[in-house]
PDB file of C-alpha atoms in Angstrom:
ATOM      1  CA  UNK A   1     116.270  87.870 104.398  1.00  0.00           C
ATOM      2  CA  UNK A   2     118.689  89.623 106.730  1.00  0.00           C
ATOM      3  CA  UNK A   3     118.046  93.270 107.507  1.00  0.00           C
ATOM      4  CA  UNK A   4     120.348  96.253 107.296  1.00  0.00           C
ATOM      5  CA  UNK A   5     123.342  95.864 109.573  1.00  0.00           C
ATOM      6  CA  UNK A   6     125.572  98.601 110.927  1.00  0.00           C
ATOM      7  CA  UNK A   7     128.893  98.280 112.660  1.00  0.00           C
ATOM      8  CA  UNK A   8     129.976  99.176 115.185  1.00  0.00           C
ATOM      9  CA  UNK A   9     126.870  99.816 117.262  1.00  0.00           C
ATOM     10  CA  UNK A  10     128.638 102.095 119.710  1.00  0.00           C
ATOM     11  CA  UNK A  11     131.740 104.189 119.389  1.00  0.00           C
ATOM     12  CA  UNK A  12     133.560 106.680 121.589  1.00  0.00           C
ATOM     13  CA  UNK A  13     136.077 109.004 119.983  1.00  0.00           C
ATOM     14  CA  UNK A  14     138.063 112.056 120.982  1.00  0.00           C
ATOM     15  CA  UNK A  15     137.792 115.461 119.361  1.00  0.00           C
ATOM     16  CA  UNK A  16     140.068 115.709 116.350  1.00  0.00           C
ATOM     17  CA  UNK A  17     140.070 112.022 115.575  1.00  0.00           C
ATOM     18  CA  UNK A  18     138.409 110.446 112.584  1.00  0.00           C
ATOM     19  CA  UNK A  19     135.900 107.617 112.431  1.00  0.00           C
ATOM     20  CA  UNK A  20     134.575 105.153 109.895  1.00  0.00           C
ATOM     21  CA  UNK A  21     131.118 103.600 110.117  1.00  0.00           C
ATOM     22  CA  UNK A  22     129.943 100.655 108.066  1.00  0.00           C
ATOM     23  CA  UNK A  23     126.584  99.703 106.638  1.00  0.00           C
ATOM     24  CA  UNK A  24     125.582  96.464 104.899  1.00  0.00           C
ATOM     25  CA  UNK A  25     122.304  96.784 103.006  1.00  0.00           C
ATOM     26  CA  UNK A  26     119.649  94.155 102.484  1.00  0.00           C
ATOM     27  CA  UNK A  27     120.701  91.678  99.846  1.00  0.00           C
ATOM     28  CA  UNK A  28     119.775  93.000  96.404  1.00  0.00           C
ATOM     29  CA  UNK A  29     119.413  96.593  97.522  1.00  0.00           C
ATOM     30  CA  UNK A  30     121.733  98.924  95.679  1.00  0.00           C
ATOM     31  CA  UNK A  31     120.795 102.258  97.187  1.00  0.00           C
ATOM     32  CA  UNK A  32     122.145 103.263 100.593  1.00  0.00           C
ATOM     33  CA  UNK A  33     121.258 106.502 102.358  1.00  0.00           C
ATOM     34  CA  UNK A  34     122.857 107.858 105.516  1.00  0.00           C
ATOM     35  CA  UNK A  35     121.200 110.023 108.174  1.00  0.00           C
ATOM     36  CA  UNK A  36     122.371 111.798 111.315  1.00  0.00           C
ATOM     37  CA  UNK A  37     120.022 111.964 114.279  1.00  0.00           C
ATOM     38  CA  UNK A  38     120.559 114.417 117.136  1.00  0.00           C
ATOM     39  CA  UNK A  39     118.172 115.741 119.799  1.00  0.00           C
ATOM     40  CA  UNK A  40     118.574 119.282 118.530  1.00  0.00           C
ATOM     41  CA  UNK A  41     118.452 118.857 114.751  1.00  0.00           C
ATOM     42  CA  UNK A  42     116.431 115.664 114.454  1.00  0.00           C
ATOM     43  CA  UNK A  43     116.956 113.366 111.489  1.00  0.00           C
ATOM     44  CA  UNK A  44     119.036 114.900 108.728  1.00  0.00           C
ATOM     45  CA  UNK A  45     120.039 113.434 105.399  1.00  0.00           C
ATOM     46  CA  UNK A  46     123.764 113.046 104.834  1.00  0.00           C
ATOM     47  CA  UNK A  47     124.123 111.384 101.430  1.00  0.00           C
ATOM     48  CA  UNK A  48     122.918 108.603  99.167  1.00  0.00           C
ATOM     49  CA  UNK A  49     124.890 106.099  97.118  1.00  0.00           C
ATOM     50  CA  UNK A  50     123.808 103.907  94.249  1.00  0.00           C
ATOM     51  CA  UNK A  51     126.083 101.610  92.299  1.00  0.00           C
ATOM     52  CA  UNK A  52     129.178 103.097  93.920  1.00  0.00           C
ATOM     53  CA  UNK A  53     128.171 106.638  92.935  1.00  0.00           C
ATOM     54  CA  UNK A  54     127.070 109.427  95.264  1.00  0.00           C
ATOM     55  CA  UNK A  55     123.862 110.734  93.768  1.00  0.00           C
ATOM     56  CA  UNK A  56     122.753 113.111  96.463  1.00  0.00           C
ATOM     57  CA  UNK A  57     124.292 114.985  99.362  1.00  0.00           C
ATOM     58  CA  UNK A  58     122.851 116.893 102.281  1.00  0.00           C
ATOM     59  CA  UNK A  59     124.077 120.113 103.855  1.00  0.00           C
ATOM     60  CA  UNK A  60     126.996 118.807 105.849  1.00  0.00           C
ATOM     61  CA  UNK A  61     130.621 119.980 105.825  1.00  0.00           C
ATOM     62  CA  UNK A  62     133.245 118.211 103.788  1.00  0.00           C
ATOM     63  CA  UNK A  63     134.465 116.414 106.902  1.00  0.00           C
ATOM     64  CA  UNK A  64     131.600 113.998 106.242  1.00  0.00           C
ATOM     65  CA  UNK A  65     132.261 111.668 103.372  1.00  0.00           C
ATOM     66  CA  UNK A  66     131.181 108.265 102.210  1.00  0.00           C
ATOM     67  CA  UNK A  67     131.664 105.579  99.666  1.00  0.00           C
ATOM     68  CA  UNK A  68     129.995 102.475  98.376  1.00  0.00           C
ATOM     69  CA  UNK A  69     131.610  99.247  97.297  1.00  0.00           C
ATOM     70  CA  UNK A  70     130.732  96.948  94.419  1.00  0.00           C
ATOM     71  CA  UNK A  71     128.786  94.655  96.813  1.00  0.00           C
ATOM     72  CA  UNK A  72     126.675  97.709  97.838  1.00  0.00           C
ATOM     73  CA  UNK A  73     128.163  97.896 101.307  1.00  0.00           C
ATOM     74  CA  UNK A  74     128.730 101.487 102.303  1.00  0.00           C
ATOM     75  CA  UNK A  75     130.990 103.355 104.684  1.00  0.00           C
ATOM     76  CA  UNK A  76     130.865 106.862 105.975  1.00  0.00           C
ATOM     77  CA  UNK A  77     133.818 108.728 107.357  1.00  0.00           C
ATOM     78  CA  UNK A  78     133.956 111.742 109.601  1.00  0.00           C
ATOM     79  CA  UNK A  79     137.319 113.460 109.930  1.00  0.00           C
ATOM     80  CA  UNK A  80     138.467 115.935 112.566  1.00  0.00           C
ATOM     81  CA  UNK A  81     135.650 115.046 114.901  1.00  0.00           C
ATOM     82  CA  UNK A  82     133.867 117.786 116.811  1.00  0.00           C
ATOM     83  CA  UNK A  83     131.730 117.497 119.922  1.00  0.00           C
ATOM     84  CA  UNK A  84     128.681 118.315 117.811  1.00  0.00           C
ATOM     85  CA  UNK A  85     129.200 115.189 115.727  1.00  0.00           C
ATOM     86  CA  UNK A  86     127.940 113.092 118.641  1.00  0.00           C
ATOM     87  CA  UNK A  87     124.824 111.479 117.227  1.00  0.00           C
ATOM     88  CA  UNK A  88     123.082 108.340 116.134  1.00  0.00           C
ATOM     89  CA  UNK A  89     124.056 107.587 112.543  1.00  0.00           C
ATOM     90  CA  UNK A  90     121.495 105.594 110.619  1.00  0.00           C
ATOM     91  CA  UNK A  91     121.802 104.006 107.249  1.00  0.00           C
ATOM     92  CA  UNK A  92     118.941 102.793 105.125  1.00  0.00           C
ATOM     93  CA  UNK A  93     118.795 100.699 101.995  1.00  0.00           C
ATOM     94  CA  UNK A  94     116.231 100.478  99.234  1.00  0.00           C
ATOM     95  CA  UNK A  95     115.665  98.576  96.074  1.00  0.00           C
ATOM     96  CA  UNK A  96     115.681 100.507  92.801  1.00  0.00           C
ATOM     97  CA  UNK A  97     112.885  98.242  91.620  1.00  0.00           C
ATOM     98  CA  UNK A  98     110.563  99.250  94.438  1.00  0.00           C
ATOM     99  CA  UNK A  99     107.985 101.665  93.129  1.00  0.00           C
ATOM    100  CA  UNK A 100     107.325 103.050  96.567  1.00  0.00           C
ATOM    101  CA  UNK A 101     110.940 103.909  97.417  1.00  0.00           C
ATOM    102  CA  UNK A 102     110.633 102.381 100.861  1.00  0.00           C
ATOM    103  CA  UNK A 103     113.785 102.667 102.893  1.00  0.00           C
ATOM    104  CA  UNK A 104     114.772  99.977 105.404  1.00  0.00           C
ATOM    105  CA  UNK A 105     116.778 101.239 108.332  1.00  0.00           C
ATOM    106  CA  UNK A 106     119.533  99.647 110.314  1.00  0.00           C
ATOM    107  CA  UNK A 107     119.845  99.903 114.115  1.00  0.00           C
ATOM    108  CA  UNK A 108     122.303 102.748 113.904  1.00  0.00           C
ATOM    109  CA  UNK A 109     125.759 103.530 115.233  1.00  0.00           C
ATOM    110  CA  UNK A 110     125.868 105.657 118.366  1.00  0.00           C
ATOM    111  CA  UNK A 111     128.909 107.935 118.144  1.00  0.00           C
ATOM    112  CA  UNK A 112     130.042 109.849 121.196  1.00  0.00           C
ATOM    113  CA  UNK A 113     132.773 112.466 120.800  1.00  0.00           C
ATOM    114  CA  UNK A 114     134.523 113.571 123.986  1.00  0.00           C
TER     115      UNK A 114
ATOM    116  CA  UNK B   1     112.079 122.724  99.260  1.00  0.00           C
ATOM    117  CA  UNK B   2     110.015 120.022 100.840  1.00  0.00           C
ATOM    118  CA  UNK B   3     109.344 120.123 104.569  1.00  0.00           C
ATOM    119  CA  UNK B   4     107.395 118.174 107.163  1.00  0.00           C
ATOM    120  CA  UNK B   5     105.797 119.543 110.327  1.00  0.00           C
ATOM    121  CA  UNK B   6     104.691 117.489 113.278  1.00  0.00           C
ATOM    122  CA  UNK B   7     102.980 120.052 115.523  1.00  0.00           C
ATOM    123  CA  UNK B   8     102.915 117.901 118.642  1.00  0.00           C
ATOM    124  CA  UNK B   9     106.269 117.239 120.289  1.00  0.00           C
ATOM    125  CA  UNK B  10     104.825 115.066 123.048  1.00  0.00           C
ATOM    126  CA  UNK B  11     101.465 113.347 123.388  1.00  0.00           C
ATOM    127  CA  UNK B  12     100.208 111.365 126.391  1.00  0.00           C
ATOM    128  CA  UNK B  13      97.270 108.997 126.150  1.00  0.00           C
ATOM    129  CA  UNK B  14      95.758 106.309 128.326  1.00  0.00           C
ATOM    130  CA  UNK B  15      95.989 102.690 127.283  1.00  0.00           C
ATOM    131  CA  UNK B  16      92.922 101.778 125.251  1.00  0.00           C
ATOM    132  CA  UNK B  17      92.290 105.349 124.134  1.00  0.00           C
ATOM    133  CA  UNK B  18      92.352 106.415 120.513  1.00  0.00           C
ATOM    134  CA  UNK B  19      95.338 108.205 119.022  1.00  0.00           C
ATOM    135  CA  UNK B  20      95.921 110.694 116.264  1.00  0.00           C
ATOM    136  CA  UNK B  21      99.359 112.085 115.418  1.00  0.00           C
ATOM    137  CA  UNK B  22      99.423 115.028 113.091  1.00  0.00           C
ATOM    138  CA  UNK B  23     101.670 115.544 110.109  1.00  0.00           C
ATOM    139  CA  UNK B  24     101.666 118.362 107.564  1.00  0.00           C
ATOM    140  CA  UNK B  25     103.960 118.459 104.552  1.00  0.00           C
ATOM    141  CA  UNK B  26     105.044 121.013 102.042  1.00  0.00           C
ATOM    142  CA  UNK B  27     105.762 119.607  98.615  1.00  0.00           C
ATOM    143  CA  UNK B  28     104.843 120.630  95.099  1.00  0.00           C
ATOM    144  CA  UNK B  29     103.923 117.343  93.472  1.00  0.00           C
ATOM    145  CA  UNK B  30     102.279 114.210  94.771  1.00  0.00           C
ATOM    146  CA  UNK B  31     104.465 113.177  97.660  1.00  0.00           C
ATOM    147  CA  UNK B  32     105.644 109.800  98.809  1.00  0.00           C
ATOM    148  CA  UNK B  33     104.711 109.819 102.517  1.00  0.00           C
ATOM    149  CA  UNK B  34     105.826 107.563 105.325  1.00  0.00           C
ATOM    150  CA  UNK B  35     105.335 107.042 109.043  1.00  0.00           C
ATOM    151  CA  UNK B  36     108.167 105.480 111.002  1.00  0.00           C
ATOM    152  CA  UNK B  37     108.394 104.484 114.666  1.00  0.00           C
ATOM    153  CA  UNK B  38     111.521 104.441 116.774  1.00  0.00           C
ATOM    154  CA  UNK B  39     111.956 102.828 120.153  1.00  0.00           C
ATOM    155  CA  UNK B  40     114.739 104.163 122.393  1.00  0.00           C
ATOM    156  CA  UNK B  41     118.188 103.345 121.056  1.00  0.00           C
ATOM    157  CA  UNK B  42     116.784 101.635 118.002  1.00  0.00           C
ATOM    158  CA  UNK B  43     116.538 102.289 114.285  1.00  0.00           C
ATOM    159  CA  UNK B  44     113.397 103.268 112.437  1.00  0.00           C
ATOM    160  CA  UNK B  45     110.632 100.816 111.632  1.00  0.00           C
ATOM    161  CA  UNK B  46     108.177 101.595 108.837  1.00  0.00           C
ATOM    162  CA  UNK B  47     104.565 101.686 109.982  1.00  0.00           C
ATOM    163  CA  UNK B  48     102.928 102.589 106.682  1.00  0.00           C
ATOM    164  CA  UNK B  49     103.398 104.468 103.425  1.00  0.00           C
ATOM    165  CA  UNK B  50     101.428 106.309 100.785  1.00  0.00           C
ATOM    166  CA  UNK B  51     102.414 106.976  97.210  1.00  0.00           C
ATOM    167  CA  UNK B  52      99.245 106.582  95.196  1.00  0.00           C
ATOM    168  CA  UNK B  53      95.791 105.086  95.181  1.00  0.00           C
ATOM    169  CA  UNK B  54      93.482 104.829  98.165  1.00  0.00           C
ATOM    170  CA  UNK B  55      94.067 107.772 100.459  1.00  0.00           C
ATOM    171  CA  UNK B  56      93.413 105.695 103.571  1.00  0.00           C
ATOM    172  CA  UNK B  57      96.334 103.365 104.103  1.00  0.00           C
ATOM    173  CA  UNK B  58      96.649 100.541 106.590  1.00  0.00           C
ATOM    174  CA  UNK B  59      99.878  99.714 108.302  1.00  0.00           C
ATOM    175  CA  UNK B  60     101.345  97.369 110.834  1.00  0.00           C
ATOM    176  CA  UNK B  61     100.387  97.166 114.520  1.00  0.00           C
ATOM    177  CA  UNK B  62      96.860  98.410 113.802  1.00  0.00           C
ATOM    178  CA  UNK B  63      97.890 101.856 112.566  1.00  0.00           C
ATOM    179  CA  UNK B  64      96.297 103.682 109.672  1.00  0.00           C
ATOM    180  CA  UNK B  65      96.844 107.078 108.045  1.00  0.00           C
ATOM    181  CA  UNK B  66      94.829 109.266 105.722  1.00  0.00           C
ATOM    182  CA  UNK B  67      96.323 111.369 102.968  1.00  0.00           C
ATOM    183  CA  UNK B  68      94.438 114.652 102.479  1.00  0.00           C
ATOM    184  CA  UNK B  69      95.858 116.614  99.594  1.00  0.00           C
ATOM    185  CA  UNK B  70      93.659 119.662 100.263  1.00  0.00           C
ATOM    186  CA  UNK B  71      95.047 119.964 103.786  1.00  0.00           C
ATOM    187  CA  UNK B  72      98.584 118.742 102.958  1.00  0.00           C
ATOM    188  CA  UNK B  73      98.205 116.318 105.807  1.00  0.00           C
ATOM    189  CA  UNK B  74      99.003 112.687 106.498  1.00  0.00           C
ATOM    190  CA  UNK B  75      97.776 112.016 110.031  1.00  0.00           C
ATOM    191  CA  UNK B  76      98.439 108.748 111.780  1.00  0.00           C
ATOM    192  CA  UNK B  77      95.659 107.076 113.763  1.00  0.00           C
ATOM    193  CA  UNK B  78      95.069 104.082 115.968  1.00  0.00           C
ATOM    194  CA  UNK B  79      91.694 103.237 117.534  1.00  0.00           C
ATOM    195  CA  UNK B  80      93.059 101.698 120.725  1.00  0.00           C
ATOM    196  CA  UNK B  81      96.565 102.322 121.998  1.00  0.00           C
ATOM    197  CA  UNK B  82      98.595  99.617 123.741  1.00  0.00           C
ATOM    198  CA  UNK B  83     101.364 100.267 126.260  1.00  0.00           C
ATOM    199  CA  UNK B  84     103.860  98.845 123.766  1.00  0.00           C
ATOM    200  CA  UNK B  85     103.051 101.722 121.361  1.00  0.00           C
ATOM    201  CA  UNK B  86     105.028 104.111 123.536  1.00  0.00           C
ATOM    202  CA  UNK B  87     107.833 105.353 121.262  1.00  0.00           C
ATOM    203  CA  UNK B  88     108.749 108.247 118.999  1.00  0.00           C
ATOM    204  CA  UNK B  89     106.938 108.624 115.728  1.00  0.00           C
ATOM    205  CA  UNK B  90     108.269 110.296 112.620  1.00  0.00           C
ATOM    206  CA  UNK B  91     106.473 111.465 109.523  1.00  0.00           C
ATOM    207  CA  UNK B  92     108.597 111.707 106.377  1.00  0.00           C
ATOM    208  CA  UNK B  93     108.299 112.754 102.766  1.00  0.00           C
ATOM    209  CA  UNK B  94     110.400 111.624  99.833  1.00  0.00           C
ATOM    210  CA  UNK B  95     110.867 113.473  96.571  1.00  0.00           C
ATOM    211  CA  UNK B  96     110.897 110.717  94.002  1.00  0.00           C
ATOM    212  CA  UNK B  97     111.672 113.036  91.148  1.00  0.00           C
ATOM    213  CA  UNK B  98     114.508 115.283  90.122  1.00  0.00           C
ATOM    214  CA  UNK B  99     117.885 114.705  91.755  1.00  0.00           C
ATOM    215  CA  UNK B 100     116.706 114.168  95.324  1.00  0.00           C
ATOM    216  CA  UNK B 101     117.669 110.539  95.247  1.00  0.00           C
ATOM    217  CA  UNK B 102     117.208 108.606  98.440  1.00  0.00           C
ATOM    218  CA  UNK B 103     116.474 111.654 100.565  1.00  0.00           C
ATOM    219  CA  UNK B 104     113.770 111.390 103.180  1.00  0.00           C
ATOM    220  CA  UNK B 105     112.809 114.650 104.860  1.00  0.00           C
ATOM    221  CA  UNK B 106     111.604 114.009 108.374  1.00  0.00           C
ATOM    222  CA  UNK B 107     109.425 115.884 110.794  1.00  0.00           C
ATOM    223  CA  UNK B 108     110.778 116.603 114.254  1.00  0.00           C
ATOM    224  CA  UNK B 109     109.009 113.604 115.721  1.00  0.00           C
ATOM    225  CA  UNK B 110     106.241 113.068 118.273  1.00  0.00           C
ATOM    226  CA  UNK B 111     106.976 111.264 121.503  1.00  0.00           C
ATOM    227  CA  UNK B 112     104.075 109.110 122.605  1.00  0.00           C
ATOM    228  CA  UNK B 113     103.650 108.252 126.263  1.00  0.00           C
ATOM    229  CA  UNK B 114     101.032 105.679 127.245  1.00  0.00           C
ATOM    230  CA  UNK B 115      99.565 105.653 130.758  1.00  0.00           C
ATOM    231  CA  UNK B 116      98.208 102.374 132.127  1.00  0.00           C
TER     232      UNK B 116
END
């Protein structure tokens, strides 16, 4: 079974631009969570989607948004990029039938804002 | 709110030595606990998890962890470290109830360096 895939793996953007990151979950997984990882703040939860609905959101400004499609693939968008948005963005998928709520992580997208 | 503390930012051990990485959590109910490992530039790989049952859990790569409710701890151990274990290790807790869907709360991580 293929793992979680994220595209692109690396991205360089300029301040003020917007960016869209993509995540394809493991087949059959309907929950997708997004995390931001920075050296200063560590791993922080952005949001979670299940069946095209956002069920949970972390403490990030409205510039960070996401969506999920009917095939469970998810995208996150960051508008008006700031230097502080430079980070590794990780997505994770899980199966609603899994009693242990294990999340499987993708390799991440490294975003650099200049 | 739930929280996770990993007191050691950086640990250095010699290859073949034993290892213990500490993790303390703050959570009202029985937590779902996880240990993940991350190699540079990579995503997170699950080492082991606890959500019920035996408080000593076995994971991959020879790792184990013990859940101690009285101490709110979930320490990771390995009897003999290999050079390939050098990485960053994260402890995490998940709130399976309420509206905290899909949210893992992570500790700050412990960087493990292994000397030959």
